[in-house]
Tab-separated table of C-alpha atoms and ligand atoms in Angstrom:
chain	number	residue	atom	x	y	z
X	10	MET	CA	104.583	41.818	95.192
X	11	THR	CA	102.203	44.330	93.587
X	12	GLY	CA	99.951	44.711	96.598
X	13	ALA	CA	96.921	43.878	94.458
X	14	VAL	CA	94.012	43.081	96.759
X	15	VAL	CA	92.523	40.648	94.249
X	16	PRO	CA	94.277	37.499	93.033
X	17	SER	CA	95.227	37.533	89.353
X	18	VAL	CA	93.724	35.388	86.636
X	19	HIS	CA	96.741	33.395	85.490
X	20	VAL	CA	96.045	32.266	81.951
X	21	ALA	CA	99.490	30.777	81.199
X	22	THR	CA	99.380	27.091	80.330
X	23	THR	CA	103.064	26.548	81.064
X	24	PHE	CA	105.787	28.010	83.277
X	25	ALA	CA	109.484	28.624	82.500
X	26	GLN	CA	111.979	26.281	84.131
X	27	ASP	CA	115.484	27.310	85.219
X	28	GLY	CA	116.948	23.981	84.222
X	29	VAL	CA	115.546	20.585	83.353
X	30	GLY	CA	113.374	19.576	86.297
X	31	ASN	CA	114.280	22.798	88.154
X	32	LEU	CA	110.940	24.623	88.496
X	33	ARG	CA	111.290	28.366	89.045
X	34	SER	CA	107.976	28.950	90.816
X	35	GLY	CA	106.805	25.469	91.719
X	36	TYR	CA	104.457	25.620	88.714
X	37	GLU	CA	104.997	23.460	85.657
X	38	TYR	CA	101.859	22.946	83.540
X	39	ALA	CA	98.419	24.424	84.218
X	40	ARG	CA	96.427	21.165	84.347
X	41	SER	CA	98.654	20.043	87.240
X	42	ALA	CA	98.470	23.363	89.086
X	43	ASN	CA	97.609	26.983	88.339
X	44	PRO	CA	98.023	29.913	90.776
X	45	THR	CA	94.411	31.143	90.437
X	46	ARG	CA	93.038	27.646	91.015
X	47	ASP	CA	95.387	27.261	93.987
X	48	ALA	CA	93.991	30.471	95.506
X	49	LEU	CA	90.437	29.099	95.203
X	50	GLN	CA	91.428	25.706	96.588
X	51	GLU	CA	93.129	27.315	99.588
X	52	CYS	CA	90.026	29.430	100.228
X	53	LEU	CA	87.628	26.449	100.014
X	54	ALA	CA	89.805	24.317	102.302
X	55	ALA	CA	89.850	27.131	104.877
X	56	LEU	CA	86.064	27.702	104.664
X	57	GLU	CA	85.279	23.988	105.138
X	58	GLY	CA	87.974	23.507	107.803
X	59	GLY	CA	89.676	20.878	105.638
X	60	ARG	CA	93.263	20.049	104.845
X	61	ALA	CA	92.966	20.313	101.096
X	62	ALA	CA	90.485	21.297	98.400
X	63	TYR	CA	90.344	20.532	94.683
X	64	ALA	CA	88.504	22.649	92.109
X	65	PHE	CA	86.881	21.084	89.041
X	66	ALA	CA	85.110	22.067	85.838
X	67	SER	CA	81.692	21.177	87.352
X	68	GLY	CA	80.125	19.581	90.392
X	69	LEU	CA	79.721	16.330	88.476
X	70	ALA	CA	83.383	16.390	87.404
X	71	ALA	CA	84.293	16.678	91.093
X	72	GLU	CA	81.998	13.760	91.959
X	73	ASP	CA	83.341	11.576	89.141
X	74	THR	CA	86.941	12.247	90.126
X	75	LEU	CA	86.209	11.396	93.752
X	76	LEU	CA	84.331	8.202	92.906
X	77	ARG	CA	86.963	6.876	90.524
X	78	THR	CA	89.697	7.750	93.033
X	79	VAL	CA	88.074	5.871	95.906
X	80	LEU	CA	86.114	3.067	94.219
X	81	ALA	CA	86.973	0.071	92.069
X	82	PRO	CA	84.778	-2.373	90.139
X	83	GLY	CA	82.963	-4.650	92.598
X	84	ASP	CA	82.477	-1.949	95.222
X	85	HIS	CA	79.072	-0.912	96.550
X	86	VAL	CA	77.745	2.535	97.481
X	87	VAL	CA	74.717	3.654	99.510
X	88	ILE	CA	73.128	6.675	97.848
X	89	PRO	CA	70.278	8.899	99.061
X	90	ASP	CA	66.743	8.190	97.867
X	91	ASP	CA	66.483	11.960	97.417
X	92	ALA	CA	69.404	13.605	95.647
X	93	TYR	CA	70.372	15.808	92.753
X	94	GLY	CA	69.253	14.033	89.557
X	95	GLY	CA	72.685	14.326	87.939
X	96	THR	CA	74.331	12.595	90.906
X	97	PHE	CA	71.871	9.723	90.543
X	98	ARG	CA	72.547	9.590	86.777
X	99	LEU	CA	76.301	9.404	87.441
X	100	PHE	CA	75.780	6.326	89.622
X	101	SER	CA	73.093	4.711	87.451
X	102	THR	CA	74.606	5.225	84.003
X	103	VAL	CA	78.373	5.724	84.446
X	104	LEU	CA	79.462	4.006	87.664
X	105	ALA	CA	77.074	1.058	87.169
X	106	ARG	CA	78.681	0.205	83.798
X	107	TRP	CA	82.036	0.505	85.515
X	108	GLY	CA	81.031	-2.264	87.969
X	109	VAL	CA	80.061	-0.167	91.012
X	110	ASP	CA	76.543	-0.860	92.249
X	111	HIS	CA	74.394	1.302	94.496
X	112	THR	CA	71.453	0.997	96.887
X	113	PRO	CA	69.197	4.015	97.466
X	114	ALA	CA	68.281	4.599	101.134
X	115	ASP	CA	66.541	7.275	103.164
X	116	THR	CA	69.634	8.980	104.605
X	117	SER	CA	67.522	10.834	107.194
X	118	ASP	CA	67.089	7.370	108.786
X	119	VAL	CA	70.476	6.068	110.018
X	120	GLY	CA	68.996	2.606	110.550
X	121	ALA	CA	67.919	2.452	106.890
X	122	VAL	CA	71.442	3.394	105.796
X	123	ALA	CA	73.029	0.781	108.076
X	124	ALA	CA	70.618	-1.844	106.693
X	125	ALA	CA	71.554	-0.936	103.105
X	126	MET	CA	75.296	-1.414	103.725
X	127	THR	CA	77.021	-4.643	102.685
X	128	ASP	CA	80.518	-6.033	103.119
X	129	ARG	CA	81.369	-4.380	99.798
X	130	THR	CA	80.128	-0.900	100.809
X	131	ARG	CA	83.006	1.551	100.503
X	132	LEU	CA	81.106	4.785	100.576
X	133	VAL	CA	77.910	6.400	101.887
X	134	TRP	CA	76.679	9.444	99.955
X	135	CYS	CA	74.492	12.070	101.551
X	136	GLU	CA	73.020	15.424	100.592
X	137	THR	CA	71.703	17.622	103.388
X	138	PRO	CA	69.495	19.522	102.906
X	139	SER	CA	68.599	17.352	99.912
X	140	ASN	CA	67.656	18.364	96.411
X	141	PRO	CA	64.721	18.805	95.810
X	142	LEU	CA	62.771	17.556	98.875
X	143	LEU	CA	64.820	19.454	101.499
X	144	GLY	CA	65.297	16.356	103.642
X	145	VAL	CA	67.799	16.640	106.490
X	146	SER	CA	70.324	13.934	107.397
X	147	ASP	CA	72.264	13.708	110.658
X	148	VAL	CA	75.872	13.957	109.464
X	149	ALA	CA	77.484	12.901	112.760
X	150	ALA	CA	75.253	9.812	113.063
X	151	LEU	CA	75.807	8.830	109.416
X	152	ALA	CA	79.574	9.250	109.833
X	153	ALA	CA	79.534	6.913	112.821
X	154	ALA	CA	77.464	4.321	110.919
X	155	ALA	CA	79.713	4.489	107.844
X	156	HIS	CA	82.943	4.329	109.850
X	157	GLU	CA	81.742	1.339	111.842
X	158	ARG	CA	81.693	-0.617	108.567
X	159	GLY	CA	84.930	0.861	107.209
X	160	ALA	CA	83.129	3.085	104.683
X	161	LEU	CA	83.670	6.774	103.947
X	162	LEU	CA	80.930	9.392	104.359
X	163	VAL	CA	80.641	11.927	101.536
X	164	VAL	CA	78.425	14.982	102.083
X	165	ASP	CA	77.206	17.114	99.181
X	166	ASN	CA	77.195	20.511	100.909
X	167	THR	CA	75.915	22.478	97.896
X	168	PHE	CA	72.598	23.578	99.458
X	169	ALA	CA	74.062	24.535	102.844
X	170	THR	CA	77.479	25.978	101.838
X	171	PRO	CA	80.342	26.099	104.353
X	172	TYR	CA	78.785	29.220	105.860
X	173	LEU	CA	75.756	27.309	107.123
X	174	GLN	CA	77.230	23.842	107.710
X	175	GLN	CA	80.691	22.286	108.009
X	176	PRO	CA	80.381	18.513	107.474
X	177	LEU	CA	84.056	17.703	108.114
X	178	ALA	CA	83.759	18.991	111.675
X	179	LEU	CA	80.716	16.710	112.109
X	180	GLY	CA	82.704	13.632	111.065
X	181	ALA	CA	82.276	13.479	107.272
X	182	ASP	CA	85.317	12.420	105.257
X	183	VAL	CA	84.746	14.349	102.040
X	184	VAL	CA	82.693	17.429	101.163
X	185	VAL	CA	81.394	17.873	97.607
X	186	HIS	CA	80.252	21.171	96.098
X	187	SER	CA	78.642	22.307	92.950
X	188	THR	CA	80.261	25.762	93.127
X	189	THR	CA	77.901	26.640	90.254
X	190	LYS	CA	75.318	27.338	92.943
X	191	TYR	CA	75.793	29.421	96.124
X	192	CYS	CA	79.607	29.489	96.149
X	193	GLY	CA	79.733	31.177	92.730
X	194	GLY	CA	76.435	32.825	93.561
X	195	HIS	CA	75.870	34.862	90.390
X	196	SER	CA	74.730	32.274	87.811
X	197	ASP	CA	77.809	32.956	85.674
X	198	VAL	CA	80.154	30.031	86.311
X	199	VAL	CA	79.915	26.224	86.315
X	200	GLY	CA	82.284	24.567	88.775
X	201	GLY	CA	82.752	21.932	91.438
X	202	ALA	CA	84.971	21.149	94.388
X	203	LEU	CA	86.068	18.460	96.805
X	204	VAL	CA	87.347	19.156	100.313
X	205	VAL	CA	88.992	16.515	102.515
X	206	ASP	CA	90.258	16.283	106.036
X	207	ASP	CA	93.707	15.354	107.165
X	208	ALA	CA	93.349	11.843	108.446
X	209	VAL	CA	91.131	10.368	105.728
X	210	ARG	CA	92.613	7.340	104.004
X	211	ALA	CA	91.519	5.215	101.056
X	212	ASP	CA	93.247	1.875	100.496
X	213	GLY	CA	95.662	2.882	103.250
X	214	GLU	CA	96.813	6.010	101.378
X	215	PRO	CA	96.042	9.598	102.430
X	216	LEU	CA	93.010	10.573	100.327
X	217	ALA	CA	94.333	14.119	99.882
X	218	GLU	CA	97.393	12.770	98.070
X	219	LEU	CA	95.356	10.386	95.930
X	220	LEU	CA	93.070	13.251	94.883
X	221	THR	CA	96.047	15.414	93.912
X	222	ILE	CA	97.185	12.618	91.613
X	223	HIS	CA	93.717	11.894	90.199
X	224	GLN	CA	92.791	15.547	89.651
X	225	ASN	CA	95.818	15.810	87.384
X	226	ALA	CA	95.488	12.337	85.877
X	227	MET	CA	91.791	12.754	85.004
X	228	GLY	CA	92.109	16.429	84.081
X	229	ALA	CA	88.590	17.764	84.754
X	230	VAL	CA	90.037	20.909	86.342
X	231	ALA	CA	88.526	24.371	86.840
X	232	GLY	CA	89.921	26.907	84.372
X	233	PRO	CA	91.541	30.109	85.692
X	234	MET	CA	88.643	32.457	84.885
X	235	ASP	CA	86.146	30.033	86.409
X	236	ALA	CA	88.284	29.689	89.540
X	237	TRP	CA	88.477	33.469	89.781
X	238	LEU	CA	84.704	33.900	89.484
X	239	VAL	CA	84.066	31.382	92.271
X	240	LEU	CA	86.664	33.128	94.449
X	241	ARG	CA	84.906	36.422	93.848
X	242	GLY	CA	81.557	34.857	94.730
X	243	LEU	CA	82.935	33.434	97.969
X	244	LYS	CA	83.848	36.909	99.229
X	245	THR	CA	80.162	37.710	99.684
X	246	LEU	CA	78.988	34.205	100.619
X	247	ALA	CA	78.252	35.055	104.260
X	248	VAL	CA	76.175	38.166	103.554
X	249	ARG	CA	74.361	36.531	100.662
X	250	MET	CA	73.490	33.459	102.730
X	251	GLU	CA	72.117	35.583	105.584
X	252	ARG	CA	69.776	37.354	103.161
X	253	HIS	CA	68.849	34.136	101.314
X	254	CYS	CA	67.907	32.594	104.672
X	255	THR	CA	65.944	35.590	105.931
X	256	SER	CA	63.879	35.742	102.748
X	257	ALA	CA	63.451	31.953	102.482
X	258	GLU	CA	62.163	31.800	106.071
X	259	ALA	CA	59.598	34.481	105.221
X	260	VAL	CA	58.635	32.793	101.935
X	261	ALA	CA	58.174	29.436	103.684
X	262	ALA	CA	55.969	30.931	106.404
X	263	HIS	CA	53.952	32.906	103.854
X	264	LEU	CA	53.356	29.911	101.592
X	265	GLN	CA	52.393	27.719	104.522
X	266	ALA	CA	49.465	30.065	105.148
X	267	HIS	CA	48.340	30.007	101.479
X	268	PRO	CA	45.274	27.800	100.815
X	269	ALA	CA	46.600	26.626	97.406
X	270	VAL	CA	49.738	25.144	98.994
X	271	ARG	CA	49.361	21.606	100.296
X	272	GLU	CA	52.770	21.349	101.974
X	273	VAL	CA	55.864	23.508	102.407
X	274	LEU	CA	59.184	21.659	102.638
X	275	TYR	CA	61.696	23.819	104.520
X	276	PRO	CA	64.007	22.676	107.346
X	277	GLY	CA	63.343	25.905	109.254
X	278	LEU	CA	59.644	25.153	109.776
X	279	PRO	CA	58.851	23.626	113.197
X	280	GLY	CA	56.846	20.784	111.602
X	281	HIS	CA	59.714	19.643	109.357
X	282	PRO	CA	60.894	16.140	110.408
X	283	GLY	CA	64.527	17.264	110.252
X	284	ALA	CA	64.079	20.613	112.019
X	285	ASP	CA	65.888	19.535	115.206
X	286	VAL	CA	68.854	18.025	113.365
X	287	ALA	CA	69.027	21.073	111.094
X	288	ALA	CA	69.037	23.398	114.117
X	289	ARG	CA	71.892	21.357	115.608
X	290	GLN	CA	74.147	21.099	112.562
X	291	MET	CA	73.275	24.209	110.528
X	292	ARG	CA	73.681	27.885	111.369
X	293	ARG	CA	70.392	28.663	109.548
X	294	PRO	CA	68.065	26.561	107.345
X	295	GLY	CA	69.182	27.833	103.920
X	296	GLY	CA	67.701	29.581	100.902
X	297	MET	CA	65.844	26.743	99.167
X	298	VAL	CA	62.104	26.134	99.640
X	299	SER	CA	60.002	23.432	97.962
X	300	VAL	CA	56.208	23.277	97.899
X	301	ARG	CA	53.673	20.627	97.018
X	302	LEU	CA	50.488	21.793	95.341
X	303	ALA	CA	47.184	20.038	94.560
X	304	ASP	CA	48.518	18.219	91.493
X	305	GLU	CA	50.919	18.489	88.577
X	306	ALA	CA	48.715	20.963	86.709
X	307	ALA	CA	48.799	23.344	89.681
X	308	ALA	CA	52.586	22.959	89.921
X	309	LEU	CA	53.050	23.723	86.221
X	310	ALA	CA	50.656	26.687	86.486
X	311	LEU	CA	52.706	28.199	89.321
X	312	CYS	CA	55.901	27.769	87.280
X	313	ALA	CA	54.217	29.453	84.314
X	314	ARG	CA	52.902	32.473	86.212
X	315	THR	CA	55.748	33.857	88.327
X	316	ARG	CA	57.434	37.002	87.036
X	317	VAL	CA	60.092	37.867	89.623
X	318	PHE	CA	60.993	34.188	90.051
X	319	THR	CA	62.490	33.173	86.684
X	320	LEU	CA	61.587	29.711	85.390
X	321	ALA	CA	64.974	28.029	85.066
X	322	GLU	CA	67.125	25.153	86.283
X	323	SER	CA	69.941	25.711	88.793
X	324	LEU	CA	69.860	27.623	92.076
X	325	GLY	CA	71.873	29.648	94.530
X	326	GLY	CA	72.259	32.831	92.474
X	327	VAL	CA	71.280	36.357	93.410
X	328	GLU	CA	68.113	36.080	91.282
X	329	SER	CA	65.115	34.019	92.400
X	330	LEU	CA	64.374	30.905	90.337
X	331	VAL	CA	61.402	28.555	90.153
X	332	GLU	CA	61.382	25.100	88.585
X	333	HIS	CA	59.455	21.844	88.242
X	334	PRO	CA	61.910	19.126	89.380
X	335	ALA	CA	60.007	16.138	87.947
X	336	ARG	CA	60.191	17.512	84.408
X	337	MET	CA	63.394	19.581	84.701
X	338	THR	CA	66.344	18.987	87.076
X	339	HIS	CA	65.249	15.507	88.152
X	340	ALA	CA	63.847	14.120	84.889
X	341	SER	CA	66.736	11.608	84.865
X	342	ALA	CA	65.324	10.043	88.064
X	343	ALA	CA	61.923	9.214	86.495
X	344	GLY	CA	60.961	5.591	87.107
X	345	SER	CA	63.680	5.138	89.772
X	346	PRO	CA	63.452	5.131	93.579
X	347	LEU	CA	64.599	8.764	93.348
X	348	GLU	CA	61.605	9.880	91.265
X	349	VAL	CA	60.177	13.133	92.630
X	350	PRO	CA	56.464	14.003	92.965
X	351	ALA	CA	54.893	15.742	89.977
X	352	ASP	CA	53.078	18.247	92.246
X	353	LEU	CA	56.408	19.620	93.519
X	354	VAL	CA	57.786	23.096	92.781
X	355	ARG	CA	61.284	24.141	93.906
X	356	LEU	CA	62.156	27.754	94.689
X	357	SER	CA	65.618	29.245	94.934
X	358	VAL	CA	64.920	32.380	96.947
X	359	GLY	CA	67.162	35.199	95.714
X	360	LEU	CA	68.206	38.596	96.987
X	361	GLU	CA	65.411	40.732	95.527
X	362	ASP	CA	63.117	42.799	97.734
X	363	LEU	CA	61.141	40.409	99.934
X	364	GLU	CA	57.809	42.185	99.346
X	365	ASP	CA	58.267	41.722	95.596
X	366	LEU	CA	58.939	38.007	96.086
X	367	LEU	CA	55.871	37.440	98.268
X	368	ALA	CA	53.622	39.468	95.947
X	369	ASP	CA	54.899	37.509	92.952
X	370	LEU	CA	54.113	34.160	94.584
X	371	ASP	CA	50.655	35.390	95.627
X	372	GLN	CA	49.720	36.621	92.151
X	373	ALA	CA	51.009	33.392	90.588
X	374	LEU	CA	49.117	31.132	93.023
X	375	ASP	CA	45.925	33.208	92.927
X	376	GLY	CA	46.038	33.427	89.125
X	377	ALA	CA	46.551	29.677	88.853
X	378	ALA	CA	43.614	29.020	91.189
X	379	ALA	CA	41.344	31.342	89.173
X	380	ALA	CA	42.292	29.774	85.831
M	406	PLP	C1	73.879	21.228	90.654
M	406	PLP	C2	74.199	20.204	91.674
M	406	PLP	C3	75.213	19.254	91.465
M	406	PLP	C4	75.965	19.139	90.154
M	406	PLP	O1	76.797	20.210	89.907
M	406	PLP	P1	77.138	20.793	88.440
M	406	PLP	O2	77.992	21.961	88.749
M	406	PLP	O3	75.838	21.135	87.765
M	406	PLP	O4	77.868	19.699	87.707
M	406	PLP	C5	75.493	18.379	92.490
M	406	PLP	N1	74.811	18.400	93.665
M	406	PLP	C6	73.831	19.286	93.892
M	406	PLP	C7	73.120	19.272	95.218
M	406	PLP	C8	73.486	20.213	92.917
M	406	PLP	O5	72.488	21.080	93.156
């Protein structure tokens, strides 16, 4: 009506009714639906090529809502043996007490996933590329394996974003996002999302309808300002991802040639075991690069010495970040099959000048070696 080119932040918690049960605008109460959140959900559904999207207060809130919509006590889930530490913690501490058990498997190996499935398996979880080891899983093959046993395939698409990879088109049933990362893109909002396709059913019911009910019933929704910030981030997703990828490719190649680096984990490198699958299912290999150094001391020294790369958890923002997964983002996986190597450093390659990024990594690695 106003012609505003930007959707408004609707802060109202409630909406006037013209008569009892006669909604004026279709809106009733802001937990159930809010116009700003609807705008984000419509945008995410369109980007992922899904029927419906649901925005939440965090990535983990999205995951929890999905899991308690689809699963019941007694069900079994196959989870990746390399995944975001908080996802593992959700299964190991929350869902386990709720009577859902899980088996970790290498999701880059479809045979290993099939072998881990039981008659009680309702869901296969996959992250590709994975956090923090940058493993690549074949979404179409995993979808076929899951569907053969009547299970759903969930893909955490946080690292790739819908710009680089669209799991629903490859056969996945549900896409999960931490919109805190690339979708928001500016390190100023925590959020999560689920996107589902048309035909997906759980217990014979359309999953999209069940999620509408559970999003409202569980209430872990994205607030209007948070929804607006993610929407704003999504406007530049394509250009940001192109630059993230260009710089990450250069960082990976540069680090591979550095004598202090034992191994570079990046799906765009020809030697990566998932390079062919990544080339098939992703537009480009993404903005995350992990490296393995001589030992934990060398990894901690690199984290301590960068100046352009800020030492911090999280990823996917315009600024470059460095972190030590074993002691930071993945500390909750210590002692589990998802434990990550102590010599690992994870880089979120940002949008700064590439020469500055390469020079920063060189001075940090050379300084660490000299120390
Ligand atoms: C950060 C992250 C999550 C969790 O999202 P939050 O917004 O922090 O709750 C889930 N999956 C991946 C791959 C992540 O990086």
